[in-house]
CSV table of C-alpha atoms in Angstrom, one decimal:
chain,number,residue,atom,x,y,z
A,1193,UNK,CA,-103.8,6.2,-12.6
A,1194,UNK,CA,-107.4,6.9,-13.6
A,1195,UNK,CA,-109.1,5.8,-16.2
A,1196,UNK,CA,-113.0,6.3,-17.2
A,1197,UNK,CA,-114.8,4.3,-19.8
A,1198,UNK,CA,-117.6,6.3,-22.1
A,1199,UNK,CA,-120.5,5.4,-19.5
A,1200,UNK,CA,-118.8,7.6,-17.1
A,1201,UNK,CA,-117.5,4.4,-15.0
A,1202,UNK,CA,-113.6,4.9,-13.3
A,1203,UNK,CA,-111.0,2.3,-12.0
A,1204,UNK,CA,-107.9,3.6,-10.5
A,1205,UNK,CA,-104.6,2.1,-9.8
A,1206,UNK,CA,-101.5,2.5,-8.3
A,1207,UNK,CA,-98.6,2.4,-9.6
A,1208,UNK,CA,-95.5,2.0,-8.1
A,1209,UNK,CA,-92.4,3.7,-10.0
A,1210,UNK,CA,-89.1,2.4,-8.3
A,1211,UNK,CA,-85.7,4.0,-8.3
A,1212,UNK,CA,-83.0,2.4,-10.4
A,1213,UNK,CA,-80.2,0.8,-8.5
A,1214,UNK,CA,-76.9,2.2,-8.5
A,1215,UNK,CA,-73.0,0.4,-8.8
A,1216,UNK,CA,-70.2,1.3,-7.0
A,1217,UNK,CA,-66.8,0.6,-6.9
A,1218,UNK,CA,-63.8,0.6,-9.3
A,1219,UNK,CA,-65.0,-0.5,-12.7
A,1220,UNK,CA,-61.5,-1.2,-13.5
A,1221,UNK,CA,-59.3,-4.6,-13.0
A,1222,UNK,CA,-56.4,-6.3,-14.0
A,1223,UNK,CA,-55.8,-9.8,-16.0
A,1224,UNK,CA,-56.2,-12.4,-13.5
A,1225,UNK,CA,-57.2,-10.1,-10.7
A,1226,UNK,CA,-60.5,-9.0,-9.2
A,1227,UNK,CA,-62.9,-6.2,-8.4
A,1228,UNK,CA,-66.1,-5.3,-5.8
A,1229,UNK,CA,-68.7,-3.8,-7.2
A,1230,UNK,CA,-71.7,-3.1,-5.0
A,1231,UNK,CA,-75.5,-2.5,-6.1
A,1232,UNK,CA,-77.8,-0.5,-4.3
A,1233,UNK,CA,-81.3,-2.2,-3.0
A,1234,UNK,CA,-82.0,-5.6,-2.6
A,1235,UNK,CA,-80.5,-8.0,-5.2
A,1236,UNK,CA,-82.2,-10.2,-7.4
A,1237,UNK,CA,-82.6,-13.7,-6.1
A,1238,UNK,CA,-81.4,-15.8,-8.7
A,1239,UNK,CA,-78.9,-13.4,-10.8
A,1240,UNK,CA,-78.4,-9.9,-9.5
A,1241,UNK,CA,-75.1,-9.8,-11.8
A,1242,UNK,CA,-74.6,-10.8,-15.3
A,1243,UNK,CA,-71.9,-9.9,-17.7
A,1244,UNK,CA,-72.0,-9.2,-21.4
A,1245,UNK,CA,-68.5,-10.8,-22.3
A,1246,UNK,CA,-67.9,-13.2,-20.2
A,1247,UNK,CA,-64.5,-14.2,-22.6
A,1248,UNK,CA,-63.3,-10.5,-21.2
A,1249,UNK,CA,-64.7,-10.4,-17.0
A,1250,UNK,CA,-66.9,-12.9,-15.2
A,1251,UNK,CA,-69.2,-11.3,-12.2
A,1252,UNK,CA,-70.5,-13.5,-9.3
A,1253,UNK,CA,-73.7,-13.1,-7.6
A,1254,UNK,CA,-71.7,-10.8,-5.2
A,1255,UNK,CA,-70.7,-8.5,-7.4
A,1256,UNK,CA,-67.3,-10.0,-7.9
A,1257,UNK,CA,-65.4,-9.6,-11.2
A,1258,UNK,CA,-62.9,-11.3,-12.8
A,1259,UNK,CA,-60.2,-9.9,-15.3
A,1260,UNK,CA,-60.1,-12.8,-18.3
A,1261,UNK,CA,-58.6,-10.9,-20.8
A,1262,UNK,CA,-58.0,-7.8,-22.2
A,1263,UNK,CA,-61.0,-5.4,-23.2
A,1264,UNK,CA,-64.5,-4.0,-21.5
A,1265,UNK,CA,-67.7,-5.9,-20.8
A,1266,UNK,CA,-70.8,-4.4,-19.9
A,1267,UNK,CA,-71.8,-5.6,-16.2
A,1268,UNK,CA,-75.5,-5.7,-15.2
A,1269,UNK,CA,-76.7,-5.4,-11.6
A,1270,UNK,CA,-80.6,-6.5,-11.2
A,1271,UNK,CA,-82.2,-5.9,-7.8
A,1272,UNK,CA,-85.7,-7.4,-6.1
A,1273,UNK,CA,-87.7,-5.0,-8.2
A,1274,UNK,CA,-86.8,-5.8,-11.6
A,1275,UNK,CA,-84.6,-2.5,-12.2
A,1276,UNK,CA,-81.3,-2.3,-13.9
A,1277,UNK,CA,-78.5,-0.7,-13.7
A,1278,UNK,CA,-75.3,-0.9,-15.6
A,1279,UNK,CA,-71.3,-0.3,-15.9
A,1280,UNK,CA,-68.9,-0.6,-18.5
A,1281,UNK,CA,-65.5,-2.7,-16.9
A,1282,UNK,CA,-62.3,-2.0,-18.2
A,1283,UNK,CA,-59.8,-5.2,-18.1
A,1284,UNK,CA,-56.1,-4.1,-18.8
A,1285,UNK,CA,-53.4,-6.6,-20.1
A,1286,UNK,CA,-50.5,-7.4,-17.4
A,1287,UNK,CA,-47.3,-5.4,-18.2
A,1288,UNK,CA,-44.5,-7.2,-19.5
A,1289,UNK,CA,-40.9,-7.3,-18.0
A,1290,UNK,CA,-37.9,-8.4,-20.5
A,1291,UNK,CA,-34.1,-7.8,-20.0
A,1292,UNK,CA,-31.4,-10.7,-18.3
A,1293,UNK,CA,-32.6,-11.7,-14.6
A,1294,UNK,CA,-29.1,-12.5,-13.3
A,1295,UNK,CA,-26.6,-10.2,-11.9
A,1296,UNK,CA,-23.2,-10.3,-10.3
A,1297,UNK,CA,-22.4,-9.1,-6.7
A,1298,UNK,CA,-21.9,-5.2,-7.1
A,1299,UNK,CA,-22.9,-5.1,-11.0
A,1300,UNK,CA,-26.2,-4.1,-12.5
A,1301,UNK,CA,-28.5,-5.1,-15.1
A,1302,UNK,CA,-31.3,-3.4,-16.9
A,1303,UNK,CA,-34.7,-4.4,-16.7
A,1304,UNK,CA,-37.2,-2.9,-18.7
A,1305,UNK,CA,-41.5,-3.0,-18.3
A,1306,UNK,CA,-44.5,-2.5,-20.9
A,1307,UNK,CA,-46.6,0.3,-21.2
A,1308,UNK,CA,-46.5,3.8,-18.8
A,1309,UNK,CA,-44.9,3.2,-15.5
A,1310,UNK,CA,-46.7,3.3,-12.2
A,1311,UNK,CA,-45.8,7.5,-11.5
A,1312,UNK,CA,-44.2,6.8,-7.4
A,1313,UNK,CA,-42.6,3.2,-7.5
A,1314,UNK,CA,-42.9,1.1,-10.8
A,1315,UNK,CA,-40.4,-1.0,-9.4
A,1316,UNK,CA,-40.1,-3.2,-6.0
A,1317,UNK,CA,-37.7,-6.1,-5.0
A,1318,UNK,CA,-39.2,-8.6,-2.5
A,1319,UNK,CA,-35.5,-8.9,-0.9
A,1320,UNK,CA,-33.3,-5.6,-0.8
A,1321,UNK,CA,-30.6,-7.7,1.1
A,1322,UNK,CA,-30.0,-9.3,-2.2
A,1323,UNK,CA,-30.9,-7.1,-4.7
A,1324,UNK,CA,-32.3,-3.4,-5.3
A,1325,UNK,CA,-34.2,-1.9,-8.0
A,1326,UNK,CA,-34.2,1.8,-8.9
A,1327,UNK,CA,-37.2,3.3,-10.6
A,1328,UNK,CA,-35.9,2.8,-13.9
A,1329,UNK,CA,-35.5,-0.6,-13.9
A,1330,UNK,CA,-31.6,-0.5,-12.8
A,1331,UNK,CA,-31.0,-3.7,-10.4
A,1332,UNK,CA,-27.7,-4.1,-8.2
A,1333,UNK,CA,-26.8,-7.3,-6.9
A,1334,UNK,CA,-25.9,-6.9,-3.5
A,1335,UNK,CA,-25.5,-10.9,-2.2
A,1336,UNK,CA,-26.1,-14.2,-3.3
A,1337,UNK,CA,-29.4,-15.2,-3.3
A,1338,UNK,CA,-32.7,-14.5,-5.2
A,1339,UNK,CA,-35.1,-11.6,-4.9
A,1340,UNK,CA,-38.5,-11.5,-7.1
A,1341,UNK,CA,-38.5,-7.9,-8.9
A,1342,UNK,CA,-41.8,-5.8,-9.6
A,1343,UNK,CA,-42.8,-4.2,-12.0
A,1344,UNK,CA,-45.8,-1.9,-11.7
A,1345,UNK,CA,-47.7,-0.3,-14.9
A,1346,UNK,CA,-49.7,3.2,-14.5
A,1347,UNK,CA,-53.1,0.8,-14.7
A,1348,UNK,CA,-51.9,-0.9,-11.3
A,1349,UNK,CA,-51.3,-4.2,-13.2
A,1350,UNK,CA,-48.2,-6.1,-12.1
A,1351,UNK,CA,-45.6,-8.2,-13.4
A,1352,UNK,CA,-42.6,-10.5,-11.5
């Protein structure tokens, strides 16, 4: 930039216009789980990320966030120059599973979870040699023992 006073004298100087930065990753995370998110350039020394609410996700200085509870926050990324850049993170509440968790050899019982199921396999059980779990919900007891049962909601958050 050039700039001349009245008496015809000039001073130039540069200036330097620097790109913003940009986030990636999945701005999306569960209760009590966790998310990358990566920003482009060199970070900011001290705090390259800050959140806006931390009550809903906290963010480390690597980008790490945390699900506190249910809602978005608006998560900042600062690198060495100064420039922002910013993305809105969802947090979405874990699903809830209610029906009776006890079953007889070769009888079932119904389970039922919150919110949409996950569309392929809403529901897993850690020990098929004990028990099964349909996709509805349907468990069989097969032997004694204990399985834990899983139940996936369309957001990807679990519940046992």
């Amino acid at each position: 930039i050039t700039y001349r006073n009245s008496n015809g004298c000039t001073q130039t100087v540069t200036v330097t216009v620097n790109p913003l930065p940009t986030i990636t990753g999945t701005p999306t995370v569960c209760i009590g789980s966790t998310t990358q998110l990566t920003g482009s350039a060199t970070p900011n020394a001290t705090t390259p990320w800050t959140s806006a609410t931390t009550a809903v996700a906290t963010v480390d200085n690597t980008g790490l966030v945390t699900g506190v509870a249910t809602g978005t926050s608006v998560i900042t990324y600062r690198n060495s120059n100064g420039c922002t850049q910013t993305v809105t993170v969802t947090v979405n509440s874990l699903p809830t599973i209610t029906g009776t968790p006890a079953v007889c050899i070769g009888s079932t019982t119904q389970l039922t979870g919150s919110a949409t199921p996950n569309a392929t396999t809403p529901w897993t059980s850690a020990t098929t040699a004990v028990a099964t779990v349909s996709n509805t919900g349907l468990v069989t007891g097969v032997a004694a023992g204990t399985s834990v049962i899983t139940y996936r909601n369309s957001n990807g958050c679990t519940q046992t």
